[in-house]
Amino acid sequence: MADFVINPPPTPVIPVVGGPFDKGSAFPVRRVYCIGRNYAAHAVEMGHDPDREAPFFFQKNPENLDNSGTFPYPTQSKDVHYEAELLVALKSGGTNIKTKDALGHVWGYAPALDMTRRDLQGQAKKMGRPWEIGKAFERSAPVGPLRSVDDVGHLDAGLIELRLNGEIKQTGDMNQMIWKVPEMISYLSDYFELAAGDVIMSGTPAGVGPVQRGDEIAVTIQGLDDLIVKVT
Ligand code: MN
């Protein structure tokens, strides 16, 4: 074993529920890929053409994932938005994965939020700068428990909805994704070597908007447990 010169940081994990898994089971995370504008109506609300252009991805940091049920309002922003998303967790990977083989690499699915400092992301877009300051900040990826494919099957259709303080703000069907889960895996694997522990946040339906301290966000995805997050 290496002689670490500082204590090694903890491995980021997503808790697992359902099937044969014991309480305390967890999925260790290696990388977090996120797709942009993957539901046509959301592309339009962000001022873009919903036609099927090549997909684009950005990344969050694995330790931005958070299962505490609270989201501390981040520093340096006055316009923090929710984006409800289906998270796809991989049990294996590789390069040049064919679309028809892609679902064989999926371990399971979880509800997640791609919390975004929209004001800082907007400035970065305008200036042609990277998006990390708007997307990859502390606890920017609240995530609910993961369920295995054995437990829930593959989630290629069904409700995805977000309620803010009980009011429906986002609603869509996972079958409205412009790039489907197998296509995202295949595309990413042409550019990166995917591996066990990688997760993909698969984009958000229309209806994104701001949160305030004290708000309660609830994400419902058909087949999964609700993700409830309190903004503090
Ligand atoms: Mn997003």
PDB file of C-alpha atoms and ligand atoms in Angstrom:
ATOM      1  CA  MET A   1       0.000   0.000   0.000  1.00  0.00           C
ATOM      2  CA  ALA A   2       1.173   3.482  -0.858  1.00  0.00           C
ATOM      3  CA  ASP A   3       2.479   5.609   1.947  1.00  0.00           C
ATOM      4  CA  PHE A   4       0.010   8.507   1.582  1.00  0.00           C
ATOM      5  CA  VAL A   5       1.441  11.819   2.725  1.00  0.00           C
ATOM      6  CA  ILE A   6      -2.016  13.098   3.701  1.00  0.00           C
ATOM      7  CA  ASN A   7      -5.129  11.129   4.680  1.00  0.00           C
ATOM      8  CA  PRO A   8      -6.755   9.916   1.445  1.00  0.00           C
ATOM      9  CA  PRO A   9     -10.042  11.725   0.759  1.00  0.00           C
ATOM     10  CA  PRO A  10     -13.174   9.569   1.090  1.00  0.00           C
ATOM     11  CA  THR A  11     -14.603   7.873  -2.029  1.00  0.00           C
ATOM     12  CA  PRO A  12     -17.781   9.651  -3.174  1.00  0.00           C
ATOM     13  CA  VAL A  13     -20.753   7.283  -3.108  1.00  0.00           C
ATOM     14  CA  ILE A  14     -24.454   7.098  -3.952  1.00  0.00           C
ATOM     15  CA  PRO A  15     -26.532   5.014  -1.515  1.00  0.00           C
ATOM     16  CA  VAL A  16     -28.339   2.001  -2.971  1.00  0.00           C
ATOM     17  CA  VAL A  17     -31.816   0.762  -2.045  1.00  0.00           C
ATOM     18  CA  GLY A  18     -34.010  -2.121  -3.152  1.00  0.00           C
ATOM     19  CA  GLY A  19     -33.428  -5.617  -4.429  1.00  0.00           C
ATOM     20  CA  PRO A  20     -31.054  -7.759  -2.387  1.00  0.00           C
ATOM     21  CA  PHE A  21     -28.997  -4.835  -1.099  1.00  0.00           C
ATOM     22  CA  ASP A  22     -28.546  -4.226   2.594  1.00  0.00           C
ATOM     23  CA  LYS A  23     -29.028  -0.871   4.196  1.00  0.00           C
ATOM     24  CA  GLY A  24     -25.686   0.863   3.912  1.00  0.00           C
ATOM     25  CA  SER A  25     -24.899  -0.491   0.426  1.00  0.00           C
ATOM     26  CA  ALA A  26     -23.376   2.148  -1.799  1.00  0.00           C
ATOM     27  CA  PHE A  27     -22.207   2.747  -5.356  1.00  0.00           C
ATOM     28  CA  PRO A  28     -18.714   4.316  -5.601  1.00  0.00           C
ATOM     29  CA  VAL A  29     -18.413   7.145  -8.138  1.00  0.00           C
ATOM     30  CA  ARG A  30     -15.476   7.730 -10.489  1.00  0.00           C
ATOM     31  CA  ARG A  31     -16.661  10.465 -12.884  1.00  0.00           C
ATOM     32  CA  VAL A  32     -19.810  12.565 -13.401  1.00  0.00           C
ATOM     33  CA  TYR A  33     -20.783  13.411 -16.989  1.00  0.00           C
ATOM     34  CA  CYS A  34     -23.741  15.717 -17.650  1.00  0.00           C
ATOM     35  CA  ILE A  35     -25.451  16.313 -20.996  1.00  0.00           C
ATOM     36  CA  GLY A  36     -26.716  19.767 -21.973  1.00  0.00           C
ATOM     37  CA  ARG A  37     -30.110  20.537 -23.573  1.00  0.00           C
ATOM     38  CA  ASN A  38     -31.405  16.993 -23.899  1.00  0.00           C
ATOM     39  CA  TYR A  39     -35.142  17.749 -23.900  1.00  0.00           C
ATOM     40  CA  ALA A  40     -36.363  19.843 -26.837  1.00  0.00           C
ATOM     41  CA  ALA A  41     -38.635  22.130 -24.792  1.00  0.00           C
ATOM     42  CA  HIS A  42     -35.755  22.939 -22.409  1.00  0.00           C
ATOM     43  CA  ALA A  43     -33.421  23.728 -25.337  1.00  0.00           C
ATOM     44  CA  VAL A  44     -36.044  26.193 -26.591  1.00  0.00           C
ATOM     45  CA  GLU A  45     -36.486  27.853 -23.160  1.00  0.00           C
ATOM     46  CA  MET A  46     -32.686  28.354 -23.012  1.00  0.00           C
ATOM     47  CA  GLY A  47     -32.810  30.085 -26.403  1.00  0.00           C
ATOM     48  CA  HIS A  48     -31.552  27.262 -28.623  1.00  0.00           C
ATOM     49  CA  ASP A  49     -32.719  25.299 -31.622  1.00  0.00           C
ATOM     50  CA  PRO A  50     -34.248  21.978 -30.521  1.00  0.00           C
ATOM     51  CA  ASP A  51     -33.082  20.208 -33.690  1.00  0.00           C
ATOM     52  CA  ARG A  52     -30.885  17.236 -33.072  1.00  0.00           C
ATOM     53  CA  GLU A  53     -27.351  18.603 -33.161  1.00  0.00           C
ATOM     54  CA  ALA A  54     -24.407  16.602 -31.817  1.00  0.00           C
ATOM     55  CA  PRO A  55     -24.765  16.259 -28.031  1.00  0.00           C
ATOM     56  CA  PHE A  56     -22.432  18.126 -25.698  1.00  0.00           C
ATOM     57  CA  PHE A  57     -21.316  17.254 -22.204  1.00  0.00           C
ATOM     58  CA  PHE A  58     -19.767  18.925 -19.183  1.00  0.00           C
ATOM     59  CA  GLN A  59     -18.606  17.384 -15.929  1.00  0.00           C
ATOM     60  CA  LYS A  60     -19.231  17.811 -12.252  1.00  0.00           C
ATOM     61  CA  ASN A  61     -16.878  16.538  -9.580  1.00  0.00           C
ATOM     62  CA  PRO A  62     -17.745  13.180  -7.987  1.00  0.00           C
ATOM     63  CA  GLU A  63     -17.701  14.738  -4.529  1.00  0.00           C
ATOM     64  CA  ASN A  64     -20.303  17.331  -5.656  1.00  0.00           C
ATOM     65  CA  LEU A  65     -22.820  14.455  -5.320  1.00  0.00           C
ATOM     66  CA  ASP A  66     -24.759  14.779  -2.096  1.00  0.00           C
ATOM     67  CA  ASN A  67     -27.382  12.604  -0.449  1.00  0.00           C
ATOM     68  CA  SER A  68     -27.913  14.634   2.722  1.00  0.00           C
ATOM     69  CA  GLY A  69     -31.362  15.954   1.729  1.00  0.00           C
ATOM     70  CA  THR A  70     -30.212  19.557   2.107  1.00  0.00           C
ATOM     71  CA  PHE A  71     -28.755  21.974  -0.425  1.00  0.00           C
ATOM     72  CA  PRO A  72     -26.881  24.932   1.069  1.00  0.00           C
ATOM     73  CA  TYR A  73     -27.444  28.001  -1.140  1.00  0.00           C
ATOM     74  CA  PRO A  74     -24.013  28.511  -2.737  1.00  0.00           C
ATOM     75  CA  THR A  75     -21.826  31.590  -2.482  1.00  0.00           C
ATOM     76  CA  GLN A  76     -21.314  34.132  -5.267  1.00  0.00           C
ATOM     77  CA  SER A  77     -24.672  33.682  -6.983  1.00  0.00           C
ATOM     78  CA  LYS A  78     -28.097  35.314  -6.852  1.00  0.00           C
ATOM     79  CA  ASP A  79     -29.776  33.031  -9.398  1.00  0.00           C
ATOM     80  CA  VAL A  80     -29.445  29.341  -8.517  1.00  0.00           C
ATOM     81  CA  HIS A  81     -31.662  27.024 -10.572  1.00  0.00           C
ATOM     82  CA  TYR A  82     -32.958  23.481 -10.163  1.00  0.00           C
ATOM     83  CA  GLU A  83     -32.743  20.942 -13.019  1.00  0.00           C
ATOM     84  CA  ALA A  84     -34.386  17.550 -12.361  1.00  0.00           C
ATOM     85  CA  GLU A  85     -32.472  14.725 -14.061  1.00  0.00           C
ATOM     86  CA  LEU A  86     -32.300  10.943 -14.319  1.00  0.00           C
ATOM     87  CA  LEU A  87     -28.841   9.742 -13.236  1.00  0.00           C
ATOM     88  CA  VAL A  88     -27.449   6.637 -14.973  1.00  0.00           C
ATOM     89  CA  ALA A  89     -24.761   4.637 -13.117  1.00  0.00           C
ATOM     90  CA  LEU A  90     -22.316   2.409 -15.027  1.00  0.00           C
ATOM     91  CA  LYS A  91     -20.961  -0.935 -13.805  1.00  0.00           C
ATOM     92  CA  SER A  92     -18.461  -1.221 -16.654  1.00  0.00           C
ATOM     93  CA  GLY A  93     -17.250   0.815 -19.588  1.00  0.00           C
ATOM     94  CA  GLY A  94     -14.725   0.927 -22.387  1.00  0.00           C
ATOM     95  CA  THR A  95     -14.251   2.856 -25.618  1.00  0.00           C
ATOM     96  CA  ASN A  96     -16.225   2.823 -28.885  1.00  0.00           C
ATOM     97  CA  ILE A  97     -19.225   1.157 -27.252  1.00  0.00           C
ATOM     98  CA  LYS A  98     -21.961   0.413 -29.783  1.00  0.00           C
ATOM     99  CA  THR A  99     -25.437   1.760 -29.036  1.00  0.00           C
ATOM    100  CA  LYS A 100     -26.883  -1.752 -29.096  1.00  0.00           C
ATOM    101  CA  ASP A 101     -24.406  -2.871 -26.402  1.00  0.00           C
ATOM    102  CA  ALA A 102     -24.605   0.250 -24.234  1.00  0.00           C
ATOM    103  CA  LEU A 103     -27.363  -0.719 -21.792  1.00  0.00           C
ATOM    104  CA  GLY A 104     -25.311  -3.771 -20.775  1.00  0.00           C
ATOM    105  CA  HIS A 105     -22.967  -1.346 -18.998  1.00  0.00           C
ATOM    106  CA  VAL A 106     -25.689   0.227 -16.830  1.00  0.00           C
ATOM    107  CA  TRP A 107     -25.831  -0.791 -13.158  1.00  0.00           C
ATOM    108  CA  GLY A 108     -28.806   1.321 -12.132  1.00  0.00           C
ATOM    109  CA  TYR A 109     -30.668   4.619 -11.959  1.00  0.00           C
ATOM    110  CA  ALA A 110     -31.246   7.424  -9.449  1.00  0.00           C
ATOM    111  CA  PRO A 111     -33.095  10.752  -9.297  1.00  0.00           C
ATOM    112  CA  ALA A 112     -30.760  13.750  -9.241  1.00  0.00           C
ATOM    113  CA  LEU A 113     -30.573  17.530  -9.441  1.00  0.00           C
ATOM    114  CA  ASP A 114     -28.133  19.488 -11.590  1.00  0.00           C
ATOM    115  CA  MET A 115     -28.092  22.629  -9.438  1.00  0.00           C
ATOM    116  CA  THR A 116     -26.779  25.553 -11.450  1.00  0.00           C
ATOM    117  CA  ARG A 117     -25.535  29.053 -10.672  1.00  0.00           C
ATOM    118  CA  ARG A 118     -27.390  30.354 -13.742  1.00  0.00           C
ATOM    119  CA  ASP A 119     -25.959  33.863 -13.514  1.00  0.00           C
ATOM    120  CA  LEU A 120     -22.365  32.590 -13.455  1.00  0.00           C
ATOM    121  CA  GLN A 121     -23.077  29.996 -16.172  1.00  0.00           C
ATOM    122  CA  GLY A 122     -24.595  32.772 -18.319  1.00  0.00           C
ATOM    123  CA  GLN A 123     -21.481  34.954 -17.938  1.00  0.00           C
ATOM    124  CA  ALA A 124     -19.252  31.982 -18.778  1.00  0.00           C
ATOM    125  CA  LYS A 125     -21.302  31.227 -21.914  1.00  0.00           C
ATOM    126  CA  LYS A 126     -21.148  34.844 -23.042  1.00  0.00           C
ATOM    127  CA  MET A 127     -17.377  34.979 -22.583  1.00  0.00           C
ATOM    128  CA  GLY A 128     -16.681  31.543 -24.063  1.00  0.00           C
ATOM    129  CA  ARG A 129     -15.328  30.324 -20.728  1.00  0.00           C
ATOM    130  CA  PRO A 130     -15.702  26.894 -19.078  1.00  0.00           C
ATOM    131  CA  TRP A 131     -18.828  26.147 -17.058  1.00  0.00           C
ATOM    132  CA  GLU A 132     -17.383  24.730 -13.812  1.00  0.00           C
ATOM    133  CA  ILE A 133     -18.042  27.895 -11.838  1.00  0.00           C
ATOM    134  CA  GLY A 134     -21.743  27.580 -12.679  1.00  0.00           C
ATOM    135  CA  LYS A 135     -22.075  23.821 -12.497  1.00  0.00           C
ATOM    136  CA  ALA A 136     -19.399  22.073 -10.415  1.00  0.00           C
ATOM    137  CA  PHE A 137     -19.599  23.822  -7.063  1.00  0.00           C
ATOM    138  CA  GLU A 138     -20.009  22.322  -3.594  1.00  0.00           C
ATOM    139  CA  ARG A 139     -23.001  19.983  -3.236  1.00  0.00           C
ATOM    140  CA  SER A 140     -24.250  20.976  -6.701  1.00  0.00           C
ATOM    141  CA  ALA A 141     -25.542  17.465  -7.442  1.00  0.00           C
ATOM    142  CA  PRO A 142     -28.124  16.297  -4.879  1.00  0.00           C
ATOM    143  CA  VAL A 143     -28.895  12.650  -5.613  1.00  0.00           C
ATOM    144  CA  GLY A 144     -31.477  10.180  -4.350  1.00  0.00           C
ATOM    145  CA  PRO A 145     -30.927   6.490  -3.761  1.00  0.00           C
ATOM    146  CA  LEU A 146     -29.850   4.322  -6.663  1.00  0.00           C
ATOM    147  CA  ARG A 147     -31.850   1.290  -7.726  1.00  0.00           C
ATOM    148  CA  SER A 148     -30.355  -1.544  -9.758  1.00  0.00           C
ATOM    149  CA  VAL A 149     -31.453  -2.550 -13.247  1.00  0.00           C
ATOM    150  CA  ASP A 150     -32.405  -5.924 -11.729  1.00  0.00           C
ATOM    151  CA  ASP A 151     -34.804  -4.039  -9.474  1.00  0.00           C
ATOM    152  CA  VAL A 152     -36.353  -1.445 -11.840  1.00  0.00           C
ATOM    153  CA  GLY A 153     -35.340  -2.405 -15.380  1.00  0.00           C
ATOM    154  CA  HIS A 154     -34.199   0.240 -17.868  1.00  0.00           C
ATOM    155  CA  LEU A 155     -35.927   3.609 -17.554  1.00  0.00           C
ATOM    156  CA  ASP A 156     -36.439   4.655 -21.180  1.00  0.00           C
ATOM    157  CA  ALA A 157     -39.904   6.141 -20.606  1.00  0.00           C
ATOM    158  CA  GLY A 158     -42.063   7.421 -17.766  1.00  0.00           C
ATOM    159  CA  LEU A 159     -42.715  10.554 -15.768  1.00  0.00           C
ATOM    160  CA  ILE A 160     -39.955  12.927 -14.698  1.00  0.00           C
ATOM    161  CA  GLU A 161     -41.309  15.768 -12.586  1.00  0.00           C
ATOM    162  CA  LEU A 162     -40.105  18.467 -10.198  1.00  0.00           C
ATOM    163  CA  ARG A 163     -42.220  20.215  -7.577  1.00  0.00           C
ATOM    164  CA  LEU A 164     -41.061  23.333  -5.750  1.00  0.00           C
ATOM    165  CA  ASN A 165     -42.880  23.787  -2.425  1.00  0.00           C
ATOM    166  CA  GLY A 166     -45.559  21.423  -3.746  1.00  0.00           C
ATOM    167  CA  GLU A 167     -46.124  23.235  -7.051  1.00  0.00           C
ATOM    168  CA  ILE A 168     -45.282  21.390 -10.281  1.00  0.00           C
ATOM    169  CA  LYS A 169     -42.529  23.285 -12.112  1.00  0.00           C
ATOM    170  CA  GLN A 170     -41.057  20.687 -14.452  1.00  0.00           C
ATOM    171  CA  THR A 171     -42.840  17.787 -16.054  1.00  0.00           C
ATOM    172  CA  GLY A 172     -41.839  15.540 -18.907  1.00  0.00           C
ATOM    173  CA  ASP A 173     -41.435  11.976 -20.027  1.00  0.00           C
ATOM    174  CA  MET A 174     -38.060  10.277 -20.203  1.00  0.00           C
ATOM    175  CA  ASN A 175     -38.993   9.163 -23.743  1.00  0.00           C
ATOM    176  CA  GLN A 176     -38.616  12.848 -24.754  1.00  0.00           C
ATOM    177  CA  MET A 177     -34.830  12.754 -24.380  1.00  0.00           C
ATOM    178  CA  ILE A 178     -33.238  13.929 -27.635  1.00  0.00           C
ATOM    179  CA  TRP A 179     -30.251  11.629 -27.018  1.00  0.00           C
ATOM    180  CA  LYS A 180     -31.348   8.354 -25.416  1.00  0.00           C
ATOM    181  CA  VAL A 181     -29.327   6.712 -22.647  1.00  0.00           C
ATOM    182  CA  PRO A 182     -27.657   4.108 -24.963  1.00  0.00           C
ATOM    183  CA  GLU A 183     -26.752   6.877 -27.438  1.00  0.00           C
ATOM    184  CA  MET A 184     -25.210   9.025 -24.699  1.00  0.00           C
ATOM    185  CA  ILE A 185     -23.093   6.104 -23.472  1.00  0.00           C
ATOM    186  CA  SER A 186     -21.974   5.276 -27.014  1.00  0.00           C
ATOM    187  CA  TYR A 187     -21.164   8.915 -27.840  1.00  0.00           C
ATOM    188  CA  LEU A 188     -19.216   9.511 -24.612  1.00  0.00           C
ATOM    189  CA  SER A 189     -17.228   6.315 -25.160  1.00  0.00           C
ATOM    190  CA  ASP A 190     -15.988   7.663 -28.505  1.00  0.00           C
ATOM    191  CA  TYR A 191     -14.286  10.531 -26.649  1.00  0.00           C
ATOM    192  CA  PHE A 192     -13.533   9.129 -23.177  1.00  0.00           C
ATOM    193  CA  GLU A 193     -12.743   5.723 -21.751  1.00  0.00           C
ATOM    194  CA  LEU A 194     -15.789   4.948 -19.637  1.00  0.00           C
ATOM    195  CA  ALA A 195     -15.413   2.755 -16.564  1.00  0.00           C
ATOM    196  CA  ALA A 196     -17.275   1.241 -13.642  1.00  0.00           C
ATOM    197  CA  GLY A 197     -18.294   4.037 -11.284  1.00  0.00           C
ATOM    198  CA  ASP A 198     -18.988   6.607 -13.992  1.00  0.00           C
ATOM    199  CA  VAL A 199     -22.398   8.276 -13.856  1.00  0.00           C
ATOM    200  CA  ILE A 200     -24.283  10.282 -16.460  1.00  0.00           C
ATOM    201  CA  MET A 201     -26.833  12.984 -15.673  1.00  0.00           C
ATOM    202  CA  SER A 202     -29.194  12.778 -18.624  1.00  0.00           C
ATOM    203  CA  GLY A 203     -30.584  16.305 -18.950  1.00  0.00           C
ATOM    204  CA  THR A 204     -33.638  18.177 -17.742  1.00  0.00           C
ATOM    205  CA  PRO A 205     -37.142  18.854 -19.098  1.00  0.00           C
ATOM    206  CA  ALA A 206     -38.461  22.404 -19.562  1.00  0.00           C
ATOM    207  CA  GLY A 207     -39.445  24.537 -16.599  1.00  0.00           C
ATOM    208  CA  VAL A 208     -36.127  25.256 -14.863  1.00  0.00           C
ATOM    209  CA  GLY A 209     -36.179  28.143 -12.419  1.00  0.00           C
ATOM    210  CA  PRO A 210     -34.677  29.685  -9.294  1.00  0.00           C
ATOM    211  CA  VAL A 211     -34.687  28.458  -5.701  1.00  0.00           C
ATOM    212  CA  GLN A 212     -34.577  30.432  -2.447  1.00  0.00           C
ATOM    213  CA  ARG A 213     -33.481  29.471   1.053  1.00  0.00           C
ATOM    214  CA  GLY A 214     -36.315  27.589   2.758  1.00  0.00           C
ATOM    215  CA  ASP A 215     -37.635  26.008  -0.459  1.00  0.00           C
ATOM    216  CA  GLU A 216     -38.359  22.292  -0.718  1.00  0.00           C
ATOM    217  CA  ILE A 217     -37.525  20.599  -4.028  1.00  0.00           C
ATOM    218  CA  ALA A 218     -39.067  17.212  -4.852  1.00  0.00           C
ATOM    219  CA  VAL A 219     -37.999  15.164  -7.881  1.00  0.00           C
ATOM    220  CA  THR A 220     -40.245  12.298  -8.959  1.00  0.00           C
ATOM    221  CA  ILE A 221     -39.048   9.778 -11.534  1.00  0.00           C
ATOM    222  CA  GLN A 222     -41.277   6.849 -12.382  1.00  0.00           C
ATOM    223  CA  GLY A 223     -39.836   3.653 -10.907  1.00  0.00           C
ATOM    224  CA  LEU A 224     -37.547   5.412  -8.413  1.00  0.00           C
ATOM    225  CA  ASP A 225     -37.853   6.873  -4.913  1.00  0.00           C
ATOM    226  CA  ASP A 226     -38.562  10.609  -4.714  1.00  0.00           C
ATOM    227  CA  LEU A 227     -35.587  12.895  -4.075  1.00  0.00           C
ATOM    228  CA  ILE A 228     -36.538  15.552  -1.501  1.00  0.00           C
ATOM    229  CA  VAL A 229     -34.126  18.416  -0.909  1.00  0.00           C
ATOM    230  CA  LYS A 230     -34.440  21.375   1.427  1.00  0.00           C
ATOM    231  CA  VAL A 231     -32.627  24.569   0.389  1.00  0.00           C
ATOM    232  CA  THR A 232     -30.801  26.007   3.419  1.00  0.00           C
TER     233      THR A 232
HETATM  234 MN    MN B   1     -28.556  19.784 -16.549  1.00  0.00          MN
END
